[in-house]
């Protein structure tokens, strides 16, 4: 393994800007390709989500790293000012589609709003809506008729419930909580890949209870309640959350 790369992965996994900077200062070459991927893609594909991600990414870009799709830079940086500047240069950017490996809900044939929703980037999500993007645009459908999800699906069972503010934003903007899809391949290409069949945003939220998804019961059912209310449905009492049986094991 390239010297310092294992240390860099740990820094990526924790979004430690200081550790990343120290490794780069020690001479790590961001242009090196490791197992077919540039180091910047290891950061982007990492399952951890936090407010420190944009700062980590910005540091890599400042040190010469290059995105596979530079058109999504402002989205990944959660930078609405940069987004405005990019749209001013190229108004067609608002219709741009991107494909990138994602640890959770797929980002294949995804809009900028899908990317913002996946990373929990509220500022650019809000700006995209202000600029007129369709809150219910669909991602690409695969050869089996799976995926084709709207940005809302990225928010309903996000890691650490990070995308809750974006979920609220999308629902307030009229995102449909009742869209039914044949299925979504969650974690595609990773060891935790799971094909989820016959999903709505509500049922997809509840799938956060699967052991491979590592979502908490309290977050899961809080999101379900929000989605049910948005759908105009009665919210049941749910008296056994968290589940007493599971708590006894």
Coordinates of N, CA and C in Angstrom, one line a residue:
X1 N 0.8 -1.2 0.0 CA 0.0 0.0 0.0 C 0.9 1.2 0.0
X2 N 0.5 2.3 -0.7 CA 1.2 3.5 -0.8 C 1.5 4.1 0.6
X3 N 2.7 4.5 0.9 CA 3.0 5.1 2.2 C 2.0 6.2 2.6
X4 N 1.5 6.1 3.8 CA 0.6 7.1 4.4 C -0.9 6.9 3.9
X5 N -1.1 6.0 2.9 CA -2.5 5.9 2.4 C -3.4 5.3 3.5
X6 N -3.0 4.3 4.2 CA -3.8 3.7 5.3 C -4.2 4.8 6.3
X7 N -3.2 5.7 6.6 CA -3.5 6.8 7.5 C -4.5 7.8 6.9
X8 N -4.3 8.0 5.6 CA -5.2 8.9 4.9 C -6.7 8.4 5.0
X9 N -6.8 7.0 4.8 CA -8.1 6.4 4.8 C -8.8 6.6 6.2
X10 N -8.0 6.5 7.3 CA -8.5 6.7 8.6 C -9.0 8.2 8.7
X11 N -8.2 9.1 8.2 CA -8.5 10.5 8.3 C -9.8 10.8 7.5
X12 N -9.9 10.1 6.3 CA -11.1 10.3 5.5 C -12.3 9.8 6.3
X13 N -12.2 8.6 6.9 CA -13.3 8.0 7.6 C -13.8 8.8 8.8
X14 N -13.0 9.6 9.3 CA -13.4 10.5 10.5 C -13.5 11.9 10.1
X15 N -13.3 12.2 8.8 CA -13.4 13.6 8.3 C -12.5 14.5 9.2
X16 N -11.3 14.1 9.4 CA -10.3 14.8 10.2 C -9.5 15.7 9.2
X17 N -9.9 17.0 9.2 CA -9.2 17.9 8.3 C -7.7 18.0 8.7
X18 N -7.5 18.1 10.0 CA -6.1 18.3 10.5 C -5.2 17.1 10.1
X19 N -5.7 15.9 10.2 CA -4.9 14.7 9.9 C -4.7 14.6 8.4
X20 N -5.7 15.0 7.6 CA -5.5 15.0 6.1 C -4.5 16.0 5.8
X21 N -4.5 17.2 6.3 CA -3.5 18.2 6.0 C -2.1 17.7 6.4
X22 N -2.0 17.1 7.6 CA -0.7 16.6 8.0 C -0.1 15.6 7.0
X23 N -1.0 14.7 6.6 CA -0.5 13.6 5.7 C -0.1 14.2 4.3
X24 N -0.9 15.2 3.9 CA -0.5 15.9 2.6 C 0.8 16.7 2.8
X25 N 0.9 17.3 3.9 CA 2.2 18.1 4.2 C 3.4 17.2 4.2
X26 N 3.2 15.9 4.6 CA 4.3 14.9 4.7 C 4.6 14.4 3.3
X27 N 3.9 14.8 2.3 CA 4.3 14.5 1.0 C 3.4 13.5 0.2
X28 N 2.3 13.1 0.8 CA 1.4 12.2 0.0 C 1.0 12.8 -1.3
X29 N 1.0 12.0 -2.3 CA 0.8 12.4 -3.7 C -0.7 12.1 -4.1
X30 N -1.5 13.2 -4.2 CA -2.9 13.0 -4.5 C -3.2 12.5 -5.9
X31 N -2.2 12.5 -6.8 CA -2.4 12.1 -8.2 C -2.2 10.6 -8.3
X32 N -1.7 9.9 -7.3 CA -1.5 8.5 -7.4 C -2.8 7.8 -7.5
X33 N -2.9 6.7 -8.3 CA -4.1 5.9 -8.4 C -3.9 4.6 -7.6
X34 N -4.8 4.3 -6.7 CA -4.7 3.2 -5.8 C -5.9 2.3 -6.1
X35 N -5.6 1.0 -6.5 CA -6.6 0.1 -6.8 C -7.6 0.7 -7.8
X36 N -7.1 1.4 -8.7 CA -8.0 1.9 -9.8 C -8.7 3.2 -9.5
X37 N -8.4 3.8 -8.3 CA -9.2 5.0 -7.9 C -8.2 6.1 -7.4
X38 N -8.6 7.3 -7.7 CA -7.8 8.5 -7.1 C -8.2 8.6 -5.6
X39 N -7.3 9.1 -4.8 CA -7.6 9.3 -3.4 C -8.9 10.1 -3.1
X40 N -9.2 11.1 -3.9 CA -10.3 11.9 -3.7 C -11.6 11.1 -3.7
X41 N -11.6 10.0 -4.5 CA -12.8 9.2 -4.6 C -13.0 8.4 -3.4
X42 N -12.0 8.0 -2.7 CA -12.1 7.3 -1.5 C -12.9 8.2 -0.4
X43 N -12.6 9.4 -0.4 CA -13.3 10.3 0.5 C -14.7 10.5 0.1
X44 N -15.0 10.7 -1.2 CA -16.4 10.9 -1.6 C -17.2 9.7 -1.4
X45 N -16.6 8.5 -1.6 CA -17.4 7.2 -1.5 C -17.5 6.7 0.0
X46 N -16.8 7.3 0.9 CA -16.8 6.9 2.3 C -18.2 7.0 2.8
X47 N -18.6 6.1 3.7 CA -20.0 6.1 4.2 C -20.2 7.1 5.3
X48 N -19.2 7.7 5.9 CA -19.4 8.7 6.9 C -19.9 10.0 6.3
X49 N -20.8 10.6 7.0 CA -21.4 11.9 6.6 C -21.2 12.9 7.8
X50 N -20.7 14.1 7.5 CA -20.6 15.1 8.6 C -20.5 16.5 7.9
X51 N -20.6 17.5 8.8 CA -20.4 18.9 8.3 C -19.0 19.2 7.9
X52 N -18.0 18.3 8.3 CA -16.6 18.5 8.0 C -16.3 18.0 6.6
X53 N -17.2 17.2 5.9 CA -16.9 16.7 4.6 C -16.5 17.8 3.6
X54 N -17.3 18.9 3.5 CA -16.9 19.9 2.5 C -15.5 20.5 2.7
X55 N -15.1 20.6 4.0 CA -13.8 21.2 4.3 C -12.7 20.2 3.9
X56 N -12.9 18.9 4.1 CA -12.0 17.9 3.7 C -11.8 17.9 2.2
X57 N -13.0 18.0 1.5 CA -12.9 17.9 0.1 C -12.2 19.2 -0.5
X58 N -12.5 20.3 0.1 CA -11.9 21.6 -0.4 C -10.4 21.5 -0.2
X59 N -9.9 20.9 0.9 CA -8.5 20.8 1.1 C -7.9 20.0 0.0
X60 N -8.5 18.9 -0.4 CA -8.0 18.0 -1.4 C -7.9 18.8 -2.8
X61 N -9.0 19.5 -3.0 CA -9.0 20.2 -4.3 C -8.0 21.3 -4.3
X62 N -7.8 22.0 -3.2 CA -6.7 23.0 -3.1 C -5.3 22.4 -3.3
X63 N -5.2 21.1 -3.0 CA -3.9 20.5 -3.1 C -3.7 19.8 -4.5
X64 N -4.7 20.0 -5.4 CA -4.5 19.5 -6.7 C -5.3 18.3 -7.1
X65 N -6.2 17.8 -6.2 CA -7.0 16.7 -6.6 C -8.1 17.1 -7.6
X66 N -8.6 16.2 -8.4 CA -9.5 16.5 -9.4 C -10.7 15.6 -9.3
X67 N -11.9 16.2 -9.3 CA -13.2 15.4 -9.3 C -13.4 14.7 -10.7
X68 N -14.0 13.5 -10.6 CA -14.3 12.9 -11.9 C -15.4 13.7 -12.6
X69 N -16.2 14.4 -11.9 CA -17.3 15.2 -12.5 C -17.2 16.6 -11.8
X70 N -16.4 17.5 -12.4 CA -16.2 18.8 -11.8 C -17.5 19.6 -11.7
X71 N -18.5 19.3 -12.4 CA -19.8 20.0 -12.4 C -20.5 19.9 -11.1
X72 N -20.2 18.9 -10.3 CA -20.9 18.8 -9.0 C -20.1 19.3 -7.8
X73 N -19.0 20.0 -8.2 CA -18.1 20.5 -7.1 C -18.8 21.4 -6.1
X74 N -19.6 22.4 -6.6 CA -20.3 23.3 -5.6 C -21.3 22.5 -4.7
X75 N -21.9 21.4 -5.3 CA -22.8 20.6 -4.5 C -22.1 19.9 -3.4
X76 N -21.0 19.2 -3.7 CA -20.2 18.5 -2.7 C -19.6 19.4 -1.7
X77 N -19.4 20.6 -2.1 CA -18.8 21.6 -1.1 C -19.9 22.3 -0.3
X78 N -21.2 22.1 -0.7 CA -22.3 22.7 0.0 C -22.1 24.3 -0.1
X79 N -21.8 24.7 -1.3 CA -21.4 26.1 -1.5 C -22.4 26.8 -2.4
X80 N -23.5 27.4 -1.9 CA -24.5 28.1 -2.8 C -23.9 29.2 -3.6
X81 N -22.9 29.9 -3.1 CA -22.3 31.0 -3.9 C -21.6 30.5 -5.1
X82 N -20.8 29.4 -4.9 CA -20.1 28.8 -6.0 C -21.2 28.2 -7.0
X83 N -22.3 27.7 -6.5 CA -23.3 27.1 -7.3 C -23.9 28.2 -8.2
X84 N -24.2 29.4 -7.6 CA -24.7 30.5 -8.4 C -23.8 30.9 -9.5
X85 N -22.5 31.0 -9.2 CA -21.5 31.4 -10.2 C -21.4 30.3 -11.3
X86 N -21.5 29.1 -10.9 CA -21.4 28.0 -11.9 C -22.6 28.0 -12.9
X87 N -23.8 28.3 -12.3 CA -25.0 28.4 -13.1 C -25.0 29.6 -14.0
X88 N -24.4 30.7 -13.5 CA -24.3 31.9 -14.3 C -23.5 31.6 -15.5
X89 N -22.4 30.8 -15.3 CA -21.6 30.5 -16.5 C -22.2 29.5 -17.4
X90 N -23.0 28.6 -16.8 CA -23.6 27.5 -17.7 C -25.0 27.2 -17.1
X91 N -26.1 27.9 -17.5 CA -27.4 27.6 -17.0 C -27.9 26.2 -17.2
X92 N -27.3 25.4 -18.1 CA -27.7 24.0 -18.3 C -27.2 23.1 -17.2
X93 N -26.4 23.7 -16.3 CA -25.9 22.9 -15.2 C -27.1 22.4 -14.3
X94 N -28.2 23.2 -14.2 CA -29.3 22.8 -13.4 C -30.0 21.5 -13.9
X95 N -29.7 21.1 -15.1 CA -30.3 19.9 -15.7 C -29.2 18.8 -15.7
X96 N -28.1 19.0 -15.2 CA -26.9 18.1 -15.3 C -27.3 16.8 -14.5
X97 N -26.8 15.7 -15.1 CA -27.0 14.4 -14.5 C -25.6 13.8 -14.2
X98 N -25.4 13.2 -13.1 CA -24.1 12.6 -12.7 C -24.3 11.2 -12.3
X99 N -23.2 10.4 -12.3 CA -23.2 9.0 -11.8 C -21.9 8.9 -11.0
X100 N -22.1 8.4 -9.8 CA -21.0 8.2 -8.9 C -21.3 7.0 -7.9
X101 N -20.2 6.4 -7.5 CA -20.4 5.3 -6.5 C -20.9 5.8 -5.2
X102 N -21.9 5.2 -4.6 CA -22.4 5.7 -3.4 C -22.6 4.6 -2.4
X103 N -22.3 4.8 -1.1 CA -22.4 3.8 -0.1 C -23.8 3.4 0.2
X104 N -24.7 4.3 -0.1 CA -26.1 4.1 0.4 C -27.1 4.1 -0.8
X105 N -28.0 5.1 -0.9 CA -28.9 5.1 -2.0 C -28.2 5.5 -3.3
X106 N -28.4 4.8 -4.4 CA -27.6 5.0 -5.6 C -27.6 6.4 -6.2
X107 N -26.5 6.8 -6.7 CA -26.3 8.1 -7.4 C -26.0 7.8 -8.9
X108 N -26.9 7.2 -9.6 CA -26.7 6.8 -11.0 C -27.7 7.6 -11.8
X109 N -27.3 8.4 -12.7 CA -28.2 9.3 -13.4 C -28.9 10.2 -12.5
X110 N -28.1 10.7 -11.5 CA -28.7 11.6 -10.5 C -28.6 13.0 -10.8
X111 N -29.6 13.8 -10.3 CA -29.6 15.2 -10.4 C -28.7 15.8 -9.4
X112 N -28.4 17.1 -9.5 CA -27.7 17.8 -8.4 C -28.4 17.8 -7.1
X113 N -29.8 17.8 -7.1 CA -30.5 17.7 -5.9 C -30.4 16.3 -5.2
X114 N -30.3 15.3 -6.0 CA -30.0 13.9 -5.5 C -28.7 14.0 -4.7
X115 N -27.7 14.6 -5.3 CA -26.4 14.6 -4.6 C -26.4 15.4 -3.3
X116 N -27.1 16.5 -3.4 CA -27.2 17.4 -2.2 C -28.0 16.6 -1.1
X117 N -29.0 15.9 -1.5 CA -29.8 15.2 -0.5 C -29.0 14.0 0.1
X118 N -28.2 13.3 -0.7 CA -27.4 12.2 -0.2 C -26.4 12.7 0.9
X119 N -25.8 13.8 0.6 CA -24.8 14.3 1.6 C -25.3 15.2 2.7
X120 N -26.6 15.4 2.6 CA -27.2 16.2 3.7 C -26.8 17.7 3.6
X121 N -26.6 18.2 2.4 CA -26.1 19.5 2.1 C -27.3 20.5 2.0
X122 N -27.7 21.0 3.1 CA -29.0 21.8 3.1 C -28.8 23.1 2.3
X123 N -27.7 23.8 2.4 CA -27.6 25.1 1.7 C -27.7 25.0 0.2
X124 N -27.0 24.1 -0.4 CA -27.2 24.0 -1.8 C -28.5 23.3 -2.2
X125 N -29.1 22.5 -1.4 CA -30.4 21.9 -1.7 C -31.4 23.0 -1.8
X126 N -31.4 23.9 -0.8 CA -32.3 25.0 -0.8 C -32.1 26.0 -2.0
X127 N -30.8 26.2 -2.3 CA -30.6 27.1 -3.5 C -31.0 26.4 -4.8
X128 N -30.8 25.2 -4.9 CA -31.3 24.5 -6.1 C -32.8 24.6 -6.3
X129 N -33.5 24.5 -5.2 CA -35.0 24.6 -5.2 C -35.4 26.1 -5.6
X130 N -34.6 27.0 -5.0 CA -34.9 28.4 -5.4 C -34.6 28.7 -6.9
X131 N -33.7 27.9 -7.4 CA -33.4 28.1 -8.8 C -34.3 27.3 -9.8
X132 N -35.2 26.6 -9.1 CA -36.3 26.0 -9.9 C -36.2 24.6 -10.3
X133 N -35.3 23.8 -9.7 CA -35.2 22.4 -10.1 C -36.4 21.7 -9.6
X134 N -36.7 20.5 -10.2 CA -37.9 19.7 -9.9 C -37.6 18.9 -8.7
X135 N -38.3 19.1 -7.6 CA -38.1 18.4 -6.4 C -38.3 16.9 -6.5
X136 N -39.1 16.5 -7.5 CA -39.4 15.0 -7.7 C -38.8 14.4 -8.9
X137 N -37.7 15.0 -9.4 CA -37.0 14.4 -10.5 C -36.5 13.0 -10.1
X138 N -36.5 12.1 -11.1 CA -36.1 10.7 -10.8 C -34.7 10.5 -11.3
X139 N -34.0 9.6 -10.5 CA -32.7 9.1 -11.0 C -32.9 8.1 -12.0
X140 N -31.8 7.5 -12.5 CA -31.9 6.6 -13.6 C -32.4 5.2 -13.1
X141 N -33.1 4.5 -14.0 CA -33.6 3.2 -13.7 C -32.7 2.2 -14.4
X142 N -32.4 1.1 -13.6 CA -31.4 0.1 -14.2 C -32.1 -0.9 -15.1
X143 N -31.3 -1.9 -15.5 CA -31.8 -2.8 -16.5 C -32.9 -3.7 -15.9
X144 N -33.0 -3.8 -14.6 CA -34.0 -4.6 -13.9 C -35.3 -3.7 -13.5
X145 N -35.3 -2.5 -13.9 CA -36.4 -1.6 -13.5 C -36.3 -1.1 -12.1
X146 N -35.1 -1.2 -11.5 CA -34.9 -0.7 -10.1 C -34.4 0.7 -10.1
X147 N -34.5 1.3 -9.0 CA -34.1 2.7 -8.7 C -35.1 3.7 -9.4
X148 N -34.6 4.7 -10.0 CA -35.6 5.7 -10.5 C -36.2 6.5 -9.3
X149 N -35.5 6.7 -8.3 CA -36.0 7.3 -7.1 C -35.8 8.8 -7.1
X150 N -36.6 9.5 -6.3 CA -36.5 11.0 -6.2 C -35.5 11.3 -5.1
X151 N -35.1 12.6 -5.0 CA -34.1 13.0 -4.0 C -34.6 12.7 -2.6
X152 N -35.9 12.7 -2.3 CA -36.4 12.4 -1.0 C -35.9 11.1 -0.4
X153 N -35.8 10.1 -1.3 CA -35.4 8.8 -0.9 C -34.0 8.8 -0.2
X154 N -33.1 9.7 -0.6 CA -31.8 9.8 0.0 C -31.8 10.3 1.4
X155 N -32.9 10.9 1.8 CA -33.0 11.6 3.1 C -33.6 10.8 4.2
X156 N -34.4 9.8 3.8 CA -35.3 9.2 4.8 C -34.6 8.2 5.7
X157 N -33.5 7.6 5.3 CA -32.8 6.7 6.2 C -31.3 7.0 6.2
X158 N -30.9 8.2 6.2 CA -29.5 8.7 6.0 C -28.7 8.3 7.2
X159 N -27.4 8.1 7.0 CA -26.4 7.8 8.0 C -26.5 8.8 9.1
X160 N -26.8 8.4 10.4 CA -26.9 9.3 11.5 C -28.0 10.3 11.4
X161 N -29.0 10.0 10.5 CA -30.1 10.9 10.2 C -29.6 12.3 9.8
X162 N -28.5 12.3 9.2 CA -27.9 13.6 8.8 C -28.8 14.4 7.9
X163 N -29.5 13.7 7.0 CA -30.3 14.5 6.0 C -31.7 14.9 6.4
X164 N -32.0 14.8 7.7 CA -33.3 15.2 8.2 C -33.7 16.6 7.8
X165 N -32.8 17.6 7.9 CA -33.1 19.0 7.5 C -33.5 19.0 6.0
X166 N -32.7 18.3 5.2 CA -33.0 18.3 3.8 C -34.4 17.6 3.5
X167 N -34.7 16.5 4.3 CA -36.0 15.9 4.1 C -37.1 16.9 4.4
X168 N -37.0 17.6 5.5 CA -38.0 18.6 5.8 C -38.1 19.6 4.7
X169 N -37.0 20.1 4.2 CA -37.0 21.1 3.1 C -37.7 20.5 1.9
X170 N -37.4 19.3 1.5 CA -38.0 18.7 0.3 C -39.5 18.5 0.5
X171 N -39.9 18.1 1.7 CA -41.3 17.9 1.9 C -42.1 19.2 1.9
X172 N -41.4 20.3 2.4 CA -42.0 21.6 2.4 C -42.2 22.1 1.0
X173 N -41.2 21.6 0.1 CA -41.3 22.1 -1.3 C -42.2 21.2 -2.1
X174 N -42.9 20.3 -1.5 CA -43.9 19.5 -2.2 C -43.4 18.1 -2.7
X175 N -42.3 17.6 -2.2 CA -41.8 16.3 -2.6 C -42.9 15.3 -2.2
X176 N -43.1 14.3 -3.0 CA -44.1 13.3 -2.7 C -43.6 12.2 -1.8
X177 N -44.3 11.9 -0.7 CA -43.9 10.8 0.2 C -44.5 9.5 -0.1
X178 N -45.3 9.5 -1.2 CA -46.1 8.3 -1.5 C -45.7 7.6 -2.9
X179 N -44.6 8.1 -3.5 CA -44.2 7.5 -4.8 C -43.8 6.0 -4.5
X180 N -44.3 5.1 -5.3 CA -44.0 3.7 -5.2 C -43.1 3.2 -6.3
X181 N -42.0 2.7 -5.9 CA -41.0 2.2 -6.9 C -40.9 0.6 -6.8
X182 N -40.5 0.0 -7.9 CA -40.3 -1.5 -7.9 C -39.2 -1.9 -7.0
X183 N -38.2 -1.0 -6.8 CA -37.2 -1.3 -5.9 C -36.0 -0.4 -6.0
X184 N -35.1 -0.4 -5.0 CA -33.9 0.3 -5.0 C -32.8 -0.6 -4.5
X185 N -31.6 -0.5 -5.2 CA -30.5 -1.3 -4.7 C -29.6 -0.4 -3.8
X186 N -29.8 -0.6 -2.6 CA -29.1 0.2 -1.5 C -27.7 -0.4 -1.4
X187 N -26.7 0.5 -1.3 CA -25.3 0.1 -1.1 C -24.7 -0.7 -2.3
X188 N -25.1 -0.3 -3.5 CA -24.8 -1.1 -4.6 C -23.2 -1.2 -4.8
X189 N -22.7 -2.4 -4.9 CA -21.3 -2.6 -5.1 C -20.5 -2.8 -3.8
X190 N -21.1 -2.5 -2.7 CA -20.5 -2.6 -1.4 C -20.9 -4.0 -0.7
X191 N -20.2 -4.3 0.3 CA -20.5 -5.6 1.0 C -21.9 -5.6 1.6
X192 N -22.5 -4.4 1.9 CA -23.8 -4.4 2.5 C -24.9 -4.2 1.4
X193 N -24.6 -4.4 0.2 CA -25.6 -4.2 -0.9 C -26.9 -5.0 -0.6
X194 N -28.0 -4.3 -0.7 CA -29.3 -4.9 -0.4 C -30.3 -4.4 -1.4
X195 N -31.0 -5.3 -2.0 CA -32.1 -4.9 -2.9 C -33.4 -4.8 -2.2
X196 N -33.9 -3.6 -2.1 CA -35.2 -3.3 -1.4 C -36.3 -3.2 -2.4
X197 N -37.3 -4.1 -2.3 CA -38.4 -4.2 -3.3 C -39.6 -3.4 -2.8
X198 N -40.4 -2.9 -3.8 CA -41.7 -2.3 -3.6 C -41.6 -1.2 -2.5
X199 N -40.9 -0.1 -2.8 CA -40.6 0.9 -1.8 C -41.2 2.2 -2.1
X200 N -41.7 2.8 -1.0 CA -42.1 4.2 -1.0 C -41.1 4.9 0.0
X201 N -41.1 6.2 0.0 CA -40.2 6.9 1.0 C -40.5 6.4 2.4
X202 N -41.8 6.1 2.7 CA -42.1 5.6 4.1 C -41.6 4.3 4.3
X203 N -41.8 3.3 3.4 CA -41.3 2.0 3.7 C -39.7 1.9 3.6
X204 N -39.2 2.8 2.8 CA -37.7 2.9 2.7 C -37.1 3.4 4.0
X205 N -37.8 4.3 4.6 CA -37.4 4.8 5.9 C -37.4 3.7 6.9
X206 N -38.4 2.9 6.9 CA -38.5 1.8 7.9 C -37.4 0.7 7.7
X207 N -37.0 0.6 6.4 CA -35.9 -0.3 6.2 C -34.6 0.1 6.9
X208 N -34.5 1.3 7.4 CA -33.4 1.7 8.2 C -33.2 0.7 9.4
X209 N -34.2 0.0 9.8 CA -34.1 -1.0 10.9 C -33.4 -2.2 10.5
X210 N -33.1 -2.4 9.2 CA -32.3 -3.6 8.8 C -30.9 -3.5 9.5
X211 N -30.3 -4.6 9.9 CA -29.1 -4.5 10.7 C -27.9 -3.9 9.9
X212 N -27.9 -4.1 8.5 CA -26.9 -3.6 7.7 C -27.0 -2.1 7.5
X213 N -28.1 -1.5 7.8 CA -28.3 0.0 7.7 C -27.9 0.7 8.9
X214 N -27.9 0.1 10.1 CA -27.4 0.8 11.3 C -28.1 2.1 11.6
X215 N -29.4 2.2 11.4 CA -30.2 3.3 11.8 C -30.9 3.1 13.1
X216 N -31.1 4.1 13.9 CA -31.8 3.9 15.2 C -33.3 3.8 15.1
X217 N -33.9 3.1 16.0 CA -35.4 3.0 16.0 C -36.0 4.4 16.1
X218 N -35.4 5.2 17.1 CA -36.0 6.5 17.3 C -36.0 7.4 16.1
X219 N -34.8 7.4 15.4 CA -34.7 8.2 14.2 C -35.6 7.7 13.1
X220 N -35.6 6.4 13.0 CA -36.5 5.7 11.9 C -37.9 6.1 12.1
X221 N -38.5 6.0 13.3 CA -39.9 6.2 13.4 C -40.2 7.7 13.5
X222 N -39.3 8.5 13.9 CA -39.5 10.0 13.8 C -39.6 10.4 12.4
X223 N -38.8 9.8 11.5 CA -38.9 10.1 10.1 C -40.2 9.6 9.5
X224 N -40.6 8.4 9.9 CA -41.8 7.8 9.4 C -43.0 8.7 9.8
X225 N -43.0 9.2 11.0 CA -44.1 10.1 11.4 C -44.2 11.3 10.5
X226 N -43.0 11.9 10.2 CA -43.0 13.1 9.4 C -43.5 12.8 8.0
X227 N -43.1 11.7 7.5 CA -43.6 11.3 6.1 C -45.1 10.9 6.1
X228 N -45.5 10.3 7.1 CA -47.0 10.0 7.2 C -47.8 11.3 7.3
X229 N -47.3 12.2 8.1 CA -48.1 13.5 8.1 C -48.0 14.2 6.8
X230 N -46.9 14.2 6.1 CA -46.8 14.8 4.8 C -47.7 14.2 3.8
X231 N -47.9 12.9 4.0 CA -48.8 12.1 3.1 C -50.3 12.3 3.5
X232 N -50.6 13.0 4.5 CA -51.9 13.2 5.0 C -52.5 12.0 5.7
X233 N -51.7 11.2 6.2 CA -52.1 9.9 6.8 C -52.1 10.1 8.4
X234 N -52.9 9.3 9.0 CA -53.0 9.2 10.5 C -51.7 8.6 11.0
X235 N -51.1 9.2 12.0 CA -49.9 8.6 12.6 C -50.3 7.7 13.7
X236 N -50.0 6.4 13.7 CA -50.4 5.5 14.8 C -49.6 5.8 16.0
X237 N -50.0 5.2 17.1 CA -49.4 5.5 18.4 C -48.0 5.1 18.5
X238 N -47.7 3.9 18.0 CA -46.3 3.3 18.0 C -45.8 3.3 19.4
X239 N -46.5 2.6 20.3 CA -46.1 2.6 21.7 C -44.9 1.7 22.1
X240 N -44.5 0.9 21.1 CA -43.3 0.0 21.4 C -42.1 0.4 20.7
X241 N -41.8 1.7 20.7 CA -40.6 2.3 20.1 C -39.8 3.0 21.2
X242 N -38.6 2.6 21.5 CA -37.9 1.5 20.9 C -38.4 0.1 21.4
X243 N -38.2 -0.9 20.6 CA -38.8 -2.2 20.8 C -38.3 -2.8 22.1
X244 N -39.2 -3.2 23.0 CA -38.8 -3.7 24.3 C -38.1 -5.1 24.1
X245 N -38.6 -5.9 23.2 CA -38.0 -7.2 23.0 C -36.6 -7.1 22.6
X246 N -36.3 -6.2 21.7 CA -34.9 -6.1 21.2 C -34.0 -5.5 22.4
X247 N -34.6 -4.6 23.2 CA -33.9 -4.1 24.3 C -33.5 -5.1 25.3
X248 N -34.2 -6.2 25.4 CA -34.0 -7.2 26.4 C -32.9 -8.2 26.0
X249 N -32.5 -8.2 24.7 CA -31.6 -9.2 24.2 C -30.2 -8.8 24.4

